[in-house]
mmCIF file of N, CA and C in Angstrom:
data_model
loop_
_atom_site.group_PDB
_atom_site.id
_atom_site.type_symbol
_atom_site.label_atom_id
_atom_site.label_comp_id
_atom_site.label_asym_id
_atom_site.label_seq_id
_atom_site.Cartn_x
_atom_site.Cartn_y
_atom_site.Cartn_z
ATOM 1 N N ARG U 30 65.927 298.224 134.592
ATOM 2 C CA ARG U 30 66.507 299.558 134.631
ATOM 3 C C ARG U 30 66.379 300.292 133.310
ATOM 4 N N GLU U 31 66.594 299.562 132.224
ATOM 5 C CA GLU U 31 66.565 300.230 130.925
ATOM 6 C C GLU U 31 65.220 300.903 130.673
ATOM 7 N N ALA U 32 64.131 300.226 131.021
ATOM 8 C CA ALA U 32 62.798 300.814 130.814
ATOM 9 C C ALA U 32 62.656 302.115 131.597
ATOM 10 N N VAL U 33 63.164 302.141 132.809
ATOM 11 C CA VAL U 33 63.096 303.356 133.631
ATOM 12 C C VAL U 33 63.937 304.457 132.995
ATOM 13 N N TYR U 34 65.135 304.116 132.558
ATOM 14 C CA TYR U 34 65.992 305.110 131.908
ATOM 15 C C TYR U 34 65.304 305.697 130.671
ATOM 16 N N ILE U 35 64.687 304.834 129.888
ATOM 17 C CA ILE U 35 64.015 305.297 128.668
ATOM 18 C C ILE U 35 62.864 306.234 129.008
ATOM 19 N N ILE U 36 62.048 305.841 129.972
ATOM 20 C CA ILE U 36 60.883 306.660 130.340
ATOM 21 C C ILE U 36 61.309 308.022 130.873
ATOM 22 N N VAL U 37 62.298 308.038 131.766
ATOM 23 C CA VAL U 37 62.711 309.345 132.297
ATOM 24 C C VAL U 37 63.365 310.192 131.211
ATOM 25 N N SER U 38 64.038 309.553 130.274
ATOM 26 C CA SER U 38 64.635 310.306 129.170
ATOM 27 C C SER U 38 63.554 310.873 128.249
ATOM 28 N N MET U 39 62.524 310.081 127.982
ATOM 29 C CA MET U 39 61.442 310.529 127.098
ATOM 30 C C MET U 39 60.718 311.749 127.658
ATOM 31 N N TYR U 40 60.522 311.758 128.974
ATOM 32 C CA TYR U 40 59.708 312.810 129.583
ATOM 33 C C TYR U 40 60.511 313.809 130.414
ATOM 34 N N GLY U 41 61.813 313.582 130.494
ATOM 35 C CA GLY U 41 62.641 314.431 131.336
ATOM 36 C C GLY U 41 63.123 315.692 130.644
ATOM 37 N N ASP U 42 63.731 316.537 131.449
ATOM 38 C CA ASP U 42 64.278 317.791 130.950
ATOM 39 C C ASP U 42 65.801 317.710 130.945
ATOM 40 N N GLU U 43 66.429 318.861 130.824
ATOM 41 C CA GLU U 43 67.890 318.917 130.774
ATOM 42 C C GLU U 43 68.528 318.375 132.059
ATOM 43 N N ASN U 44 67.890 318.613 133.195
ATOM 44 C CA ASN U 44 68.412 318.093 134.466
ATOM 45 C C ASN U 44 68.434 316.571 134.477
ATOM 46 N N ILE U 45 67.397 315.962 133.933
ATOM 47 C CA ILE U 45 67.341 314.499 133.863
ATOM 48 C C ILE U 45 68.450 313.984 132.956
ATOM 49 N N LEU U 46 68.649 314.638 131.817
ATOM 50 C CA LEU U 46 69.720 314.230 130.909
ATOM 51 C C LEU U 46 71.065 314.297 131.623
ATOM 52 N N GLU U 47 71.300 315.359 132.362
ATOM 53 C CA GLU U 47 72.560 315.492 133.099
ATOM 54 C C GLU U 47 72.706 314.391 134.148
ATOM 55 N N GLU U 48 71.603 314.011 134.790
ATOM 56 C CA GLU U 48 71.657 312.917 135.767
ATOM 57 C C GLU U 48 71.995 311.595 135.083
ATOM 58 N N LEU U 49 71.396 311.350 133.925
ATOM 59 C CA LEU U 49 71.712 310.130 133.182
ATOM 60 C C LEU U 49 73.180 310.124 132.754
ATOM 61 N N GLN U 50 73.686 311.283 132.356
ATOM 62 C CA GLN U 50 75.097 311.377 131.976
ATOM 63 C C GLN U 50 76.003 311.089 133.172
ATOM 64 N N GLN U 51 75.633 311.591 134.333
ATOM 65 C CA GLN U 51 76.425 311.322 135.541
ATOM 66 C C GLN U 51 76.393 309.838 135.887
ATOM 67 N N LEU U 52 75.215 309.226 135.790
ATOM 68 C CA LEU U 52 75.119 307.785 136.033
ATOM 69 C C LEU U 52 76.002 307.022 135.053
ATOM 70 N N HIS U 53 76.013 307.472 133.811
ATOM 71 C CA HIS U 53 76.849 306.834 132.795
ATOM 72 C C HIS U 53 78.331 306.943 133.162
ATOM 73 N N LYS U 54 78.730 308.103 133.622
ATOM 74 C CA LYS U 54 80.144 308.316 133.964
ATOM 75 C C LYS U 54 80.595 307.449 135.135
ATOM 76 N N ILE U 55 79.704 307.195 136.090
ATOM 77 C CA ILE U 55 80.116 306.433 137.279
ATOM 78 C C ILE U 55 79.797 304.940 137.186
ATOM 79 N N ALA U 56 79.081 304.531 136.145
ATOM 80 C CA ALA U 56 78.731 303.112 136.000
ATOM 81 C C ALA U 56 79.996 302.282 135.833
ATOM 82 N N ASN U 57 80.016 301.139 136.498
ATOM 83 C CA ASN U 57 81.177 300.256 136.443
ATOM 84 C C ASN U 57 81.052 299.170 135.379
ATOM 85 N N MET U 58 79.834 298.783 135.078
ATOM 86 C CA MET U 58 79.623 297.679 134.140
ATOM 87 C C MET U 58 79.342 298.203 132.730
ATOM 88 N N THR U 59 79.942 297.562 131.751
ATOM 89 C CA THR U 59 79.756 297.951 130.358
ATOM 90 C C THR U 59 78.287 297.906 129.964
ATOM 91 N N GLU U 60 77.578 296.859 130.390
ATOM 92 C CA GLU U 60 76.165 296.723 130.037
ATOM 93 C C GLU U 60 75.358 297.915 130.538
ATOM 94 N N GLU U 61 75.673 298.381 131.736
ATOM 95 C CA GLU U 61 74.969 299.525 132.306
ATOM 96 C C GLU U 61 75.291 300.798 131.522
ATOM 97 N N LYS U 62 76.542 300.957 131.147
ATOM 98 C CA LYS U 62 76.939 302.121 130.353
ATOM 99 C C LYS U 62 76.189 302.137 129.013
ATOM 100 N N VAL U 63 76.083 300.972 128.368
ATOM 101 C CA VAL U 63 75.385 300.880 127.083
ATOM 102 C C VAL U 63 73.899 301.173 127.265
ATOM 103 N N ARG U 64 73.280 300.624 128.312
ATOM 104 C CA ARG U 64 71.861 300.906 128.588
ATOM 105 C C ARG U 64 71.629 302.406 128.727
ATOM 106 N N LEU U 65 72.501 303.055 129.456
ATOM 107 C CA LEU U 65 72.368 304.501 129.661
ATOM 108 C C LEU U 65 72.575 305.266 128.355
ATOM 109 N N LEU U 66 73.585 304.874 127.580
ATOM 110 C CA LEU U 66 73.823 305.537 126.289
ATOM 111 C C LEU U 66 72.610 305.420 125.377
ATOM 112 N N GLN U 67 72.044 304.219 125.298
ATOM 113 C CA GLN U 67 70.892 303.995 124.430
ATOM 114 C C GLN U 67 69.672 304.771 124.902
ATOM 115 N N SER U 68 69.567 304.995 126.183
ATOM 116 C CA SER U 68 68.384 305.644 126.754
ATOM 117 C C SER U 68 68.437 307.162 126.678
ATOM 118 N N MET U 69 69.613 307.733 126.750
ATOM 119 C CA MET U 69 69.753 309.193 126.827
ATOM 120 C C MET U 69 69.079 309.947 125.693
ATOM 121 N N GLY U 70 69.112 309.410 124.503
ATOM 122 C CA GLY U 70 68.599 310.131 123.343
ATOM 123 C C GLY U 70 67.141 309.914 123.037
ATOM 124 N N ARG U 71 66.409 309.283 123.919
ATOM 125 C CA ARG U 71 65.009 308.942 123.640
ATOM 126 C C ARG U 71 64.052 310.120 123.753
ATOM 127 N N SER U 72 64.547 311.262 124.087
ATOM 128 C CA SER U 72 63.713 312.455 124.214
ATOM 129 C C SER U 72 63.141 312.859 122.857
ATOM 130 N N SER U 73 62.041 313.590 122.877
ATOM 131 C CA SER U 73 61.529 314.162 121.626
ATOM 132 C C SER U 73 61.882 315.653 121.550
ATOM 133 N N ASN U 74 62.699 316.098 122.494
ATOM 134 C CA ASN U 74 63.164 317.483 122.525
ATOM 135 C C ASN U 74 64.456 317.578 121.702
ATOM 136 N N PRO U 75 64.425 318.273 120.564
ATOM 137 C CA PRO U 75 65.604 318.356 119.700
ATOM 138 C C PRO U 75 66.864 318.825 120.427
ATOM 139 N N LYS U 76 66.715 319.782 121.311
ATOM 140 C CA LYS U 76 67.869 320.316 122.046
ATOM 141 C C LYS U 76 68.533 319.215 122.879
ATOM 142 N N LEU U 77 67.725 318.381 123.529
ATOM 143 C CA LEU U 77 68.272 317.309 124.363
ATOM 144 C C LEU U 77 68.907 316.210 123.516
ATOM 145 N N ILE U 78 68.344 315.954 122.354
ATOM 146 C CA ILE U 78 68.941 314.959 121.460
ATOM 147 C C ILE U 78 70.301 315.451 120.977
ATOM 148 N N GLU U 79 70.381 316.714 120.607
ATOM 149 C CA GLU U 79 71.665 317.281 120.176
ATOM 150 C C GLU U 79 72.683 317.249 121.313
ATOM 151 N N LYS U 80 72.241 317.559 122.525
ATOM 152 C CA LYS U 80 73.146 317.501 123.682
ATOM 153 C C LYS U 80 73.631 316.071 123.908
ATOM 154 N N THR U 81 72.741 315.113 123.695
ATOM 155 C CA THR U 81 73.126 313.713 123.846
ATOM 156 C C THR U 81 74.176 313.332 122.814
ATOM 157 N N LEU U 82 73.966 313.710 121.565
ATOM 158 C CA LEU U 82 74.948 313.405 120.521
ATOM 159 C C LEU U 82 76.296 314.037 120.844
ATOM 160 N N ASN U 83 76.276 315.268 121.295
ATOM 161 C CA ASN U 83 77.531 315.927 121.668
ATOM 162 C C ASN U 83 78.204 315.198 122.823
ATOM 163 N N TYR U 84 77.420 314.778 123.805
ATOM 164 C CA TYR U 84 77.977 314.040 124.944
ATOM 165 C C TYR U 84 78.622 312.735 124.471
ATOM 166 N N ILE U 85 77.935 312.028 123.611
ATOM 167 C CA ILE U 85 78.422 310.730 123.140
ATOM 168 C C ILE U 85 79.789 310.865 122.478
ATOM 169 N N PHE U 86 79.967 311.921 121.691
ATOM 170 C CA PHE U 86 81.208 312.062 120.931
ATOM 171 C C PHE U 86 82.260 312.934 121.604
ATOM 172 N N GLU U 87 81.930 313.534 122.747
ATOM 173 C CA GLU U 87 82.883 314.393 123.461
ATOM 174 C C GLU U 87 83.924 313.559 124.184
ATOM 175 N N GLY U 88 85.163 313.891 123.976
ATOM 176 C CA GLY U 88 86.244 313.269 124.736
ATOM 177 C C GLY U 88 86.121 311.763 124.809
ATOM 178 N N ASP U 89 86.207 311.246 126.018
ATOM 179 C CA ASP U 89 86.127 309.798 126.208
ATOM 180 C C ASP U 89 84.883 309.408 127.010
ATOM 181 N N ASN U 90 83.789 310.128 126.793
ATOM 182 C CA ASN U 90 82.550 309.817 127.505
ATOM 183 C C ASN U 90 82.040 308.420 127.195
ATOM 184 N N ALA U 91 82.218 307.976 125.961
ATOM 185 C CA ALA U 91 81.733 306.653 125.566
ATOM 186 C C ALA U 91 82.864 305.877 124.909
ATOM 187 N N GLU U 92 82.831 304.577 125.121
ATOM 188 C CA GLU U 92 83.808 303.712 124.459
ATOM 189 C C GLU U 92 83.544 303.741 122.954
ATOM 190 N N LYS U 93 84.599 303.710 122.199
ATOM 191 C CA LYS U 93 84.495 303.806 120.747
ATOM 192 C C LYS U 93 83.526 302.762 120.177
ATOM 193 N N GLN U 94 83.620 301.537 120.677
ATOM 194 C CA GLN U 94 82.776 300.467 120.146
ATOM 195 C C GLN U 94 81.305 300.617 120.541
ATOM 196 N N ASP U 95 81.000 301.522 121.474
ATOM 197 C CA ASP U 95 79.620 301.729 121.922
ATOM 198 C C ASP U 95 78.972 302.975 121.329
ATOM 199 N N LEU U 96 79.728 303.762 120.587
ATOM 200 C CA LEU U 96 79.208 305.031 120.071
ATOM 201 C C LEU U 96 77.932 304.848 119.258
ATOM 202 N N TYR U 97 77.938 303.865 118.355
ATOM 203 C CA TYR U 97 76.765 303.693 117.496
ATOM 204 C C TYR U 97 75.525 303.319 118.297
ATOM 205 N N MET U 98 75.699 302.670 119.459
ATOM 206 C CA MET U 98 74.552 302.307 120.295
ATOM 207 C C MET U 98 73.863 303.566 120.830
ATOM 208 N N GLY U 99 74.660 304.530 121.249
ATOM 209 C CA GLY U 99 74.094 305.779 121.739
ATOM 210 C C GLY U 99 73.408 306.566 120.643
ATOM 211 N N VAL U 100 74.029 306.593 119.475
ATOM 212 C CA VAL U 100 73.446 307.320 118.348
ATOM 213 C C VAL U 100 72.155 306.638 117.897
ATOM 214 N N ALA U 101 72.152 305.315 117.871
ATOM 215 C CA ALA U 101 70.939 304.578 117.497
ATOM 216 C C ALA U 101 69.806 304.871 118.471
ATOM 217 N N GLY U 102 70.125 305.037 119.746
ATOM 218 C CA GLY U 102 69.106 305.404 120.729
ATOM 219 C C GLY U 102 68.471 306.746 120.415
ATOM 220 N N CYS U 103 69.254 307.641 119.864
ATOM 221 C CA CYS U 103 68.728 308.966 119.484
ATOM 222 C C CYS U 103 67.823 308.885 118.260
ATOM 223 N N ALA U 104 67.985 307.839 117.455
ATOM 224 C CA ALA U 104 67.269 307.747 116.178
ATOM 225 C C ALA U 104 65.962 306.958 116.255
ATOM 226 N N VAL U 105 65.497 306.629 117.452
ATOM 227 C CA VAL U 105 64.308 305.775 117.552
ATOM 228 C C VAL U 105 62.994 306.499 117.283
ATOM 229 N N ASN U 106 62.974 307.804 117.371
ATOM 230 C CA ASN U 106 61.735 308.519 117.044
ATOM 231 C C ASN U 106 61.991 309.466 115.874
ATOM 232 N N CYS U 107 60.916 309.981 115.285
ATOM 233 C CA CYS U 107 61.068 310.778 114.059
ATOM 234 C C CYS U 107 61.852 312.070 114.287
ATOM 235 N N VAL U 108 61.728 312.668 115.456
ATOM 236 C CA VAL U 108 62.492 313.892 115.752
ATOM 237 C C VAL U 108 63.982 313.562 115.801
ATOM 238 N N GLY U 109 64.319 312.537 116.558
ATOM 239 C CA GLY U 109 65.709 312.138 116.700
ATOM 240 C C GLY U 109 66.311 311.636 115.408
ATOM 241 N N ARG U 110 65.529 310.903 114.642
ATOM 242 C CA ARG U 110 66.008 310.345 113.380
ATOM 243 C C ARG U 110 66.507 311.447 112.451
ATOM 244 N N ASP U 111 65.740 312.516 112.321
ATOM 245 C CA ASP U 111 66.157 313.638 111.465
ATOM 246 C C ASP U 111 67.428 314.302 111.989
ATOM 247 N N ILE U 112 67.499 314.472 113.289
ATOM 248 C CA ILE U 112 68.681 315.105 113.895
ATOM 249 C C ILE U 112 69.909 314.225 113.698
ATOM 250 N N VAL U 113 69.742 312.920 113.894
ATOM 251 C CA VAL U 113 70.861 311.988 113.717
ATOM 252 C C VAL U 113 71.335 311.992 112.266
ATOM 253 N N TRP U 114 70.413 311.988 111.319
ATOM 254 C CA TRP U 114 70.792 312.007 109.908
ATOM 255 C C TRP U 114 71.607 313.258 109.593
ATOM 256 N N LYS U 115 71.157 314.408 110.055
ATOM 257 C CA LYS U 115 71.910 315.652 109.842
ATOM 258 C C LYS U 115 73.279 315.571 110.515
ATOM 259 N N TYR U 116 73.317 315.001 111.716
ATOM 260 C CA TYR U 116 74.566 314.879 112.462
ATOM 261 C C TYR U 116 75.542 313.957 111.724
ATOM 262 N N LEU U 117 75.035 312.825 111.237
ATOM 263 C CA LEU U 117 75.903 311.901 110.510
ATOM 264 C C LEU U 117 76.462 312.545 109.244
ATOM 265 N N LYS U 118 75.620 313.264 108.515
ATOM 266 C CA LYS U 118 76.107 313.943 107.303
ATOM 267 C C LYS U 118 77.208 314.941 107.652
ATOM 268 N N LYS U 119 76.965 315.718 108.677
ATOM 269 C CA LYS U 119 77.920 316.760 109.066
ATOM 270 C C LYS U 119 79.233 316.166 109.578
ATOM 271 N N ASN U 120 79.163 315.018 110.240
ATOM 272 C CA ASN U 120 80.330 314.457 110.926
ATOM 273 C C ASN U 120 80.845 313.153 110.318
ATOM 274 N N TRP U 121 80.383 312.794 109.129
ATOM 275 C CA TRP U 121 80.761 311.502 108.563
ATOM 276 C C TRP U 121 82.275 311.364 108.393
ATOM 277 N N ILE U 122 82.923 312.368 107.872
ATOM 278 C CA ILE U 122 84.379 312.301 107.670
ATOM 279 C C ILE U 122 85.074 312.083 109.011
ATOM 280 N N ARG U 123 84.619 312.770 110.021
ATOM 281 C CA ARG U 123 85.177 312.607 111.374
ATOM 282 C C ARG U 123 84.991 311.170 111.871
ATOM 283 N N LEU U 124 83.817 310.586 111.612
ATOM 284 C CA LEU U 124 83.573 309.201 112.023
ATOM 285 C C LEU U 124 84.497 308.239 111.289
ATOM 286 N N VAL U 125 84.656 308.456 110.000
ATOM 287 C CA VAL U 125 85.540 307.594 109.211
ATOM 288 C C VAL U 125 86.969 307.710 109.726
ATOM 289 N N GLU U 126 87.402 308.916 110.039
ATOM 290 C CA GLU U 126 88.753 309.106 110.581
ATOM 291 C C GLU U 126 88.890 308.447 111.947
ATOM 292 N N CYS U 127 87.856 308.535 112.758
ATOM 293 C CA CYS U 127 87.884 307.959 114.103
ATOM 294 C C CYS U 127 87.953 306.429 114.054
ATOM 295 N N PHE U 128 87.128 305.820 113.208
ATOM 296 C CA PHE U 128 87.029 304.363 113.175
ATOM 297 C C PHE U 128 87.945 303.716 112.148
ATOM 298 N N GLY U 129 88.267 304.443 111.101
ATOM 299 C CA GLY U 129 88.987 303.844 109.985
ATOM 300 C C GLY U 129 87.975 303.431 108.934
ATOM 301 N N GLU U 130 88.317 303.620 107.672
ATOM 302 C CA GLU U 130 87.330 303.430 106.607
ATOM 303 C C GLU U 130 86.903 301.983 106.394
ATOM 304 N N LYS U 131 87.559 301.033 107.056
ATOM 305 C CA LYS U 131 87.186 299.622 106.894
ATOM 306 C C LYS U 131 86.551 299.035 108.150
ATOM 307 N N ASN U 132 86.190 299.879 109.088
ATOM 308 C CA ASN U 132 85.630 299.405 110.352
ATOM 309 C C ASN U 132 84.136 299.123 110.209
ATOM 310 N N HIS U 133 83.720 297.965 110.695
ATOM 311 C CA HIS U 133 82.318 297.545 110.589
ATOM 312 C C HIS U 133 81.370 298.398 111.429
ATOM 313 N N SER U 134 81.879 299.134 112.383
ATOM 314 C CA SER U 134 81.013 300.020 113.175
ATOM 315 C C SER U 134 80.357 301.072 112.293
ATOM 316 N N LEU U 135 81.016 301.463 111.224
ATOM 317 C CA LEU U 135 80.420 302.436 110.299
ATOM 318 C C LEU U 135 79.132 301.883 109.696
ATOM 319 N N MET U 136 79.123 300.570 109.421
ATOM 320 C CA MET U 136 77.902 299.947 108.904
ATOM 321 C C MET U 136 76.791 300.022 109.936
ATOM 322 N N LYS U 137 77.138 299.860 111.199
ATOM 323 C CA LYS U 137 76.136 299.918 112.267
ATOM 324 C C LYS U 137 75.495 301.301 112.345
ATOM 325 N N PHE U 138 76.299 302.341 112.170
ATOM 326 C CA PHE U 138 75.736 303.697 112.157
ATOM 327 C C PHE U 138 74.671 303.807 111.067
ATOM 328 N N VAL U 139 74.976 303.304 109.889
ATOM 329 C CA VAL U 139 74.040 303.381 108.767
ATOM 330 C C VAL U 139 72.806 302.522 109.040
ATOM 331 N N GLU U 140 73.025 301.257 109.399
ATOM 332 C CA GLU U 140 71.914 300.319 109.584
ATOM 333 C C GLU U 140 70.976 300.742 110.707
ATOM 334 N N LEU U 141 71.530 301.052 111.858
ATOM 335 C CA LEU U 141 70.703 301.318 113.034
ATOM 336 C C LEU U 141 70.115 302.723 113.061
ATOM 337 N N CYS U 142 70.763 303.650 112.408
ATOM 338 C CA CYS U 142 70.331 305.050 112.525
ATOM 339 C C CYS U 142 69.489 305.544 111.358
ATOM 340 N N LEU U 143 69.520 304.845 110.242
ATOM 341 C CA LEU U 143 68.844 305.370 109.055
ATOM 342 C C LEU U 143 67.740 304.468 108.507
ATOM 343 N N SER U 144 67.621 303.257 108.997
ATOM 344 C CA SER U 144 66.693 302.300 108.389
ATOM 345 C C SER U 144 65.220 302.546 108.705
ATOM 346 N N ASP U 145 64.906 303.400 109.654
ATOM 347 C CA ASP U 145 63.505 303.616 110.025
ATOM 348 C C ASP U 145 62.839 304.786 109.306
ATOM 349 N N PHE U 146 63.546 305.422 108.406
ATOM 350 C CA PHE U 146 62.906 306.471 107.612
ATOM 351 C C PHE U 146 61.851 305.838 106.702
ATOM 352 N N ALA U 147 60.852 306.613 106.331
ATOM 353 C CA ALA U 147 59.792 306.109 105.456
ATOM 354 C C ALA U 147 59.494 307.112 104.342
ATOM 355 N N ASP U 148 60.516 307.792 103.887
ATOM 356 C CA ASP U 148 60.344 308.848 102.895
ATOM 357 C C ASP U 148 61.304 308.593 101.734
ATOM 358 N N GLU U 149 60.751 308.458 100.552
ATOM 359 C CA GLU U 149 61.570 308.176 99.379
ATOM 360 C C GLU U 149 62.591 309.277 99.097
ATOM 361 N N ASN U 150 62.239 310.512 99.394
ATOM 362 C CA ASN U 150 63.186 311.614 99.208
ATOM 363 C C ASN U 150 64.395 311.454 100.119
ATOM 364 N N ILE U 151 64.151 311.023 101.348
ATOM 365 C CA ILE U 151 65.265 310.776 102.279
ATOM 366 C C ILE U 151 66.103 309.609 101.771
ATOM 367 N N ALA U 152 65.457 308.577 101.250
ATOM 368 C CA ALA U 152 66.194 307.436 100.694
ATOM 369 C C ALA U 152 67.134 307.902 99.591
ATOM 370 N N ASN U 153 66.639 308.747 98.706
ATOM 371 C CA ASN U 153 67.489 309.285 97.632
ATOM 372 C C ASN U 153 68.614 310.145 98.197
ATOM 373 N N GLU U 154 68.287 310.933 99.205
ATOM 374 C CA GLU U 154 69.294 311.782 99.848
ATOM 375 C C GLU U 154 70.398 310.923 100.477
ATOM 376 N N ILE U 155 70.000 309.848 101.145
ATOM 377 C CA ILE U 155 70.969 308.933 101.768
ATOM 378 C C ILE U 155 71.866 308.327 100.695
ATOM 379 N N LYS U 156 71.258 307.837 99.626
ATOM 380 C CA LYS U 156 72.039 307.227 98.547
ATOM 381 C C LYS U 156 73.028 308.227 97.953
ATOM 382 N N LEU U 157 72.553 309.413 97.630
ATOM 383 C CA LEU U 157 73.431 310.436 97.040
ATOM 384 C C LEU U 157 74.559 310.825 97.986
ATOM 385 N N PHE U 158 74.231 310.971 99.257
ATOM 386 C CA PHE U 158 75.265 311.350 100.220
ATOM 387 C C PHE U 158 76.361 310.293 100.275
ATOM 388 N N PHE U 159 75.973 309.038 100.439
ATOM 389 C CA PHE U 159 76.985 307.994 100.583
ATOM 390 C C PHE U 159 77.714 307.704 99.276
ATOM 391 N N ASP U 160 77.086 307.961 98.152
ATOM 392 C CA ASP U 160 77.809 307.884 96.874
ATOM 393 C C ASP U 160 78.904 308.945 96.832
ATOM 394 N N SER U 161 78.621 310.110 97.400
ATOM 395 C CA SER U 161 79.580 311.219 97.342
ATOM 396 C C SER U 161 80.746 311.058 98.313
ATOM 397 N N VAL U 162 80.543 310.356 99.420
ATOM 398 C CA VAL U 162 81.626 310.241 100.405
ATOM 399 C C VAL U 162 82.500 309.015 100.179
ATOM 400 N N ASN U 163 82.048 308.111 99.320
ATOM 401 C CA ASN U 163 82.858 306.965 98.913
ATOM 402 C C ASN U 163 83.487 306.230 100.094
ATOM 403 N N THR U 164 82.644 305.588 100.888
ATOM 404 C CA THR U 164 83.103 304.744 101.989
ATOM 405 C C THR U 164 82.637 303.321 101.676
ATOM 406 N N PRO U 165 83.480 302.529 100.991
ATOM 407 C CA PRO U 165 83.055 301.219 100.493
ATOM 408 C C PRO U 165 82.468 300.271 101.551
ATOM 409 N N ILE U 166 82.936 300.339 102.773
ATOM 410 C CA ILE U 166 82.469 299.414 103.808
ATOM 411 C C ILE U 166 80.963 299.542 104.049
ATOM 412 N N VAL U 167 80.377 300.703 103.778
ATOM 413 C CA VAL U 167 78.949 300.903 104.053
ATOM 414 C C VAL U 167 78.067 300.725 102.811
ATOM 415 N N THR U 168 78.655 300.393 101.674
ATOM 416 C CA THR U 168 77.888 300.303 100.426
ATOM 417 C C THR U 168 76.703 299.358 100.555
ATOM 418 N N ARG U 169 76.941 298.173 101.074
ATOM 419 C CA ARG U 169 75.861 297.188 101.219
ATOM 420 C C ARG U 169 74.808 297.671 102.213
ATOM 421 N N ALA U 170 75.252 298.229 103.332
ATOM 422 C CA ALA U 170 74.319 298.731 104.348
ATOM 423 C C ALA U 170 73.457 299.855 103.782
ATOM 424 N N VAL U 171 74.057 300.743 103.015
ATOM 425 C CA VAL U 171 73.305 301.847 102.405
ATOM 426 C C VAL U 171 72.263 301.285 101.442
ATOM 427 N N LYS U 172 72.667 300.321 100.637
ATOM 428 C CA LYS U 172 71.735 299.710 99.686
ATOM 429 C C LYS U 172 70.547 299.090 100.430
ATOM 430 N N GLN U 173 70.823 298.377 101.517
ATOM 431 C CA GLN U 173 69.753 297.754 102.298
ATOM 432 C C GLN U 173 68.839 298.801 102.930
ATOM 433 N N VAL U 174 69.427 299.862 103.457
ATOM 434 C CA VAL U 174 68.631 300.930 104.072
ATOM 435 C C VAL U 174 67.726 301.580 103.031
ATOM 436 N N VAL U 175 68.273 301.877 101.868
ATOM 437 C CA VAL U 175 67.488 302.513 100.804
ATOM 438 C C VAL U 175 66.351 301.586 100.364
ATOM 439 N N GLU U 176 66.628 300.289 100.243
ATOM 440 C CA GLU U 176 65.577 299.332 99.873
ATOM 441 C C GLU U 176 64.507 299.243 100.954
ATOM 442 N N THR U 177 64.915 299.279 102.207
ATOM 443 C CA THR U 177 63.972 299.213 103.322
ATOM 444 C C THR U 177 63.047 300.420 103.323
ATOM 445 N N ILE U 178 63.629 301.584 103.076
ATOM 446 C CA ILE U 178 62.832 302.821 103.063
ATOM 447 C C ILE U 178 61.851 302.770 101.910
#
């Protein structure tokens, strides 16, 4: 199923995204919900990736512990990766407030969403951003991401 979800998300339009969201809402099994969350953001259409991010964080659409899985799904291609990075910068304080500054899920956001960049300027930007927001739990993850880039 996951492969089908990914393919339709990659090539689908807004209607397909809405269908995936509906499937996510009615899914009974956690594994199915996670598969759908990870698949929704695989589009290369910036508008659909942004809609996916908004869906993930809106109300109670996704379980708190699964949020990073959906965001990581959005970051798998270069279009999504840039959008996710901008989204994380804009909403980092909100994420810290949502999870708590000592929650390991924050590390997952950093590790899974930022490690595939291949630009030294982005690496410096990531380092500077996380130095400025002072979230100690992600210090090691940020260092690893910057080294990977």
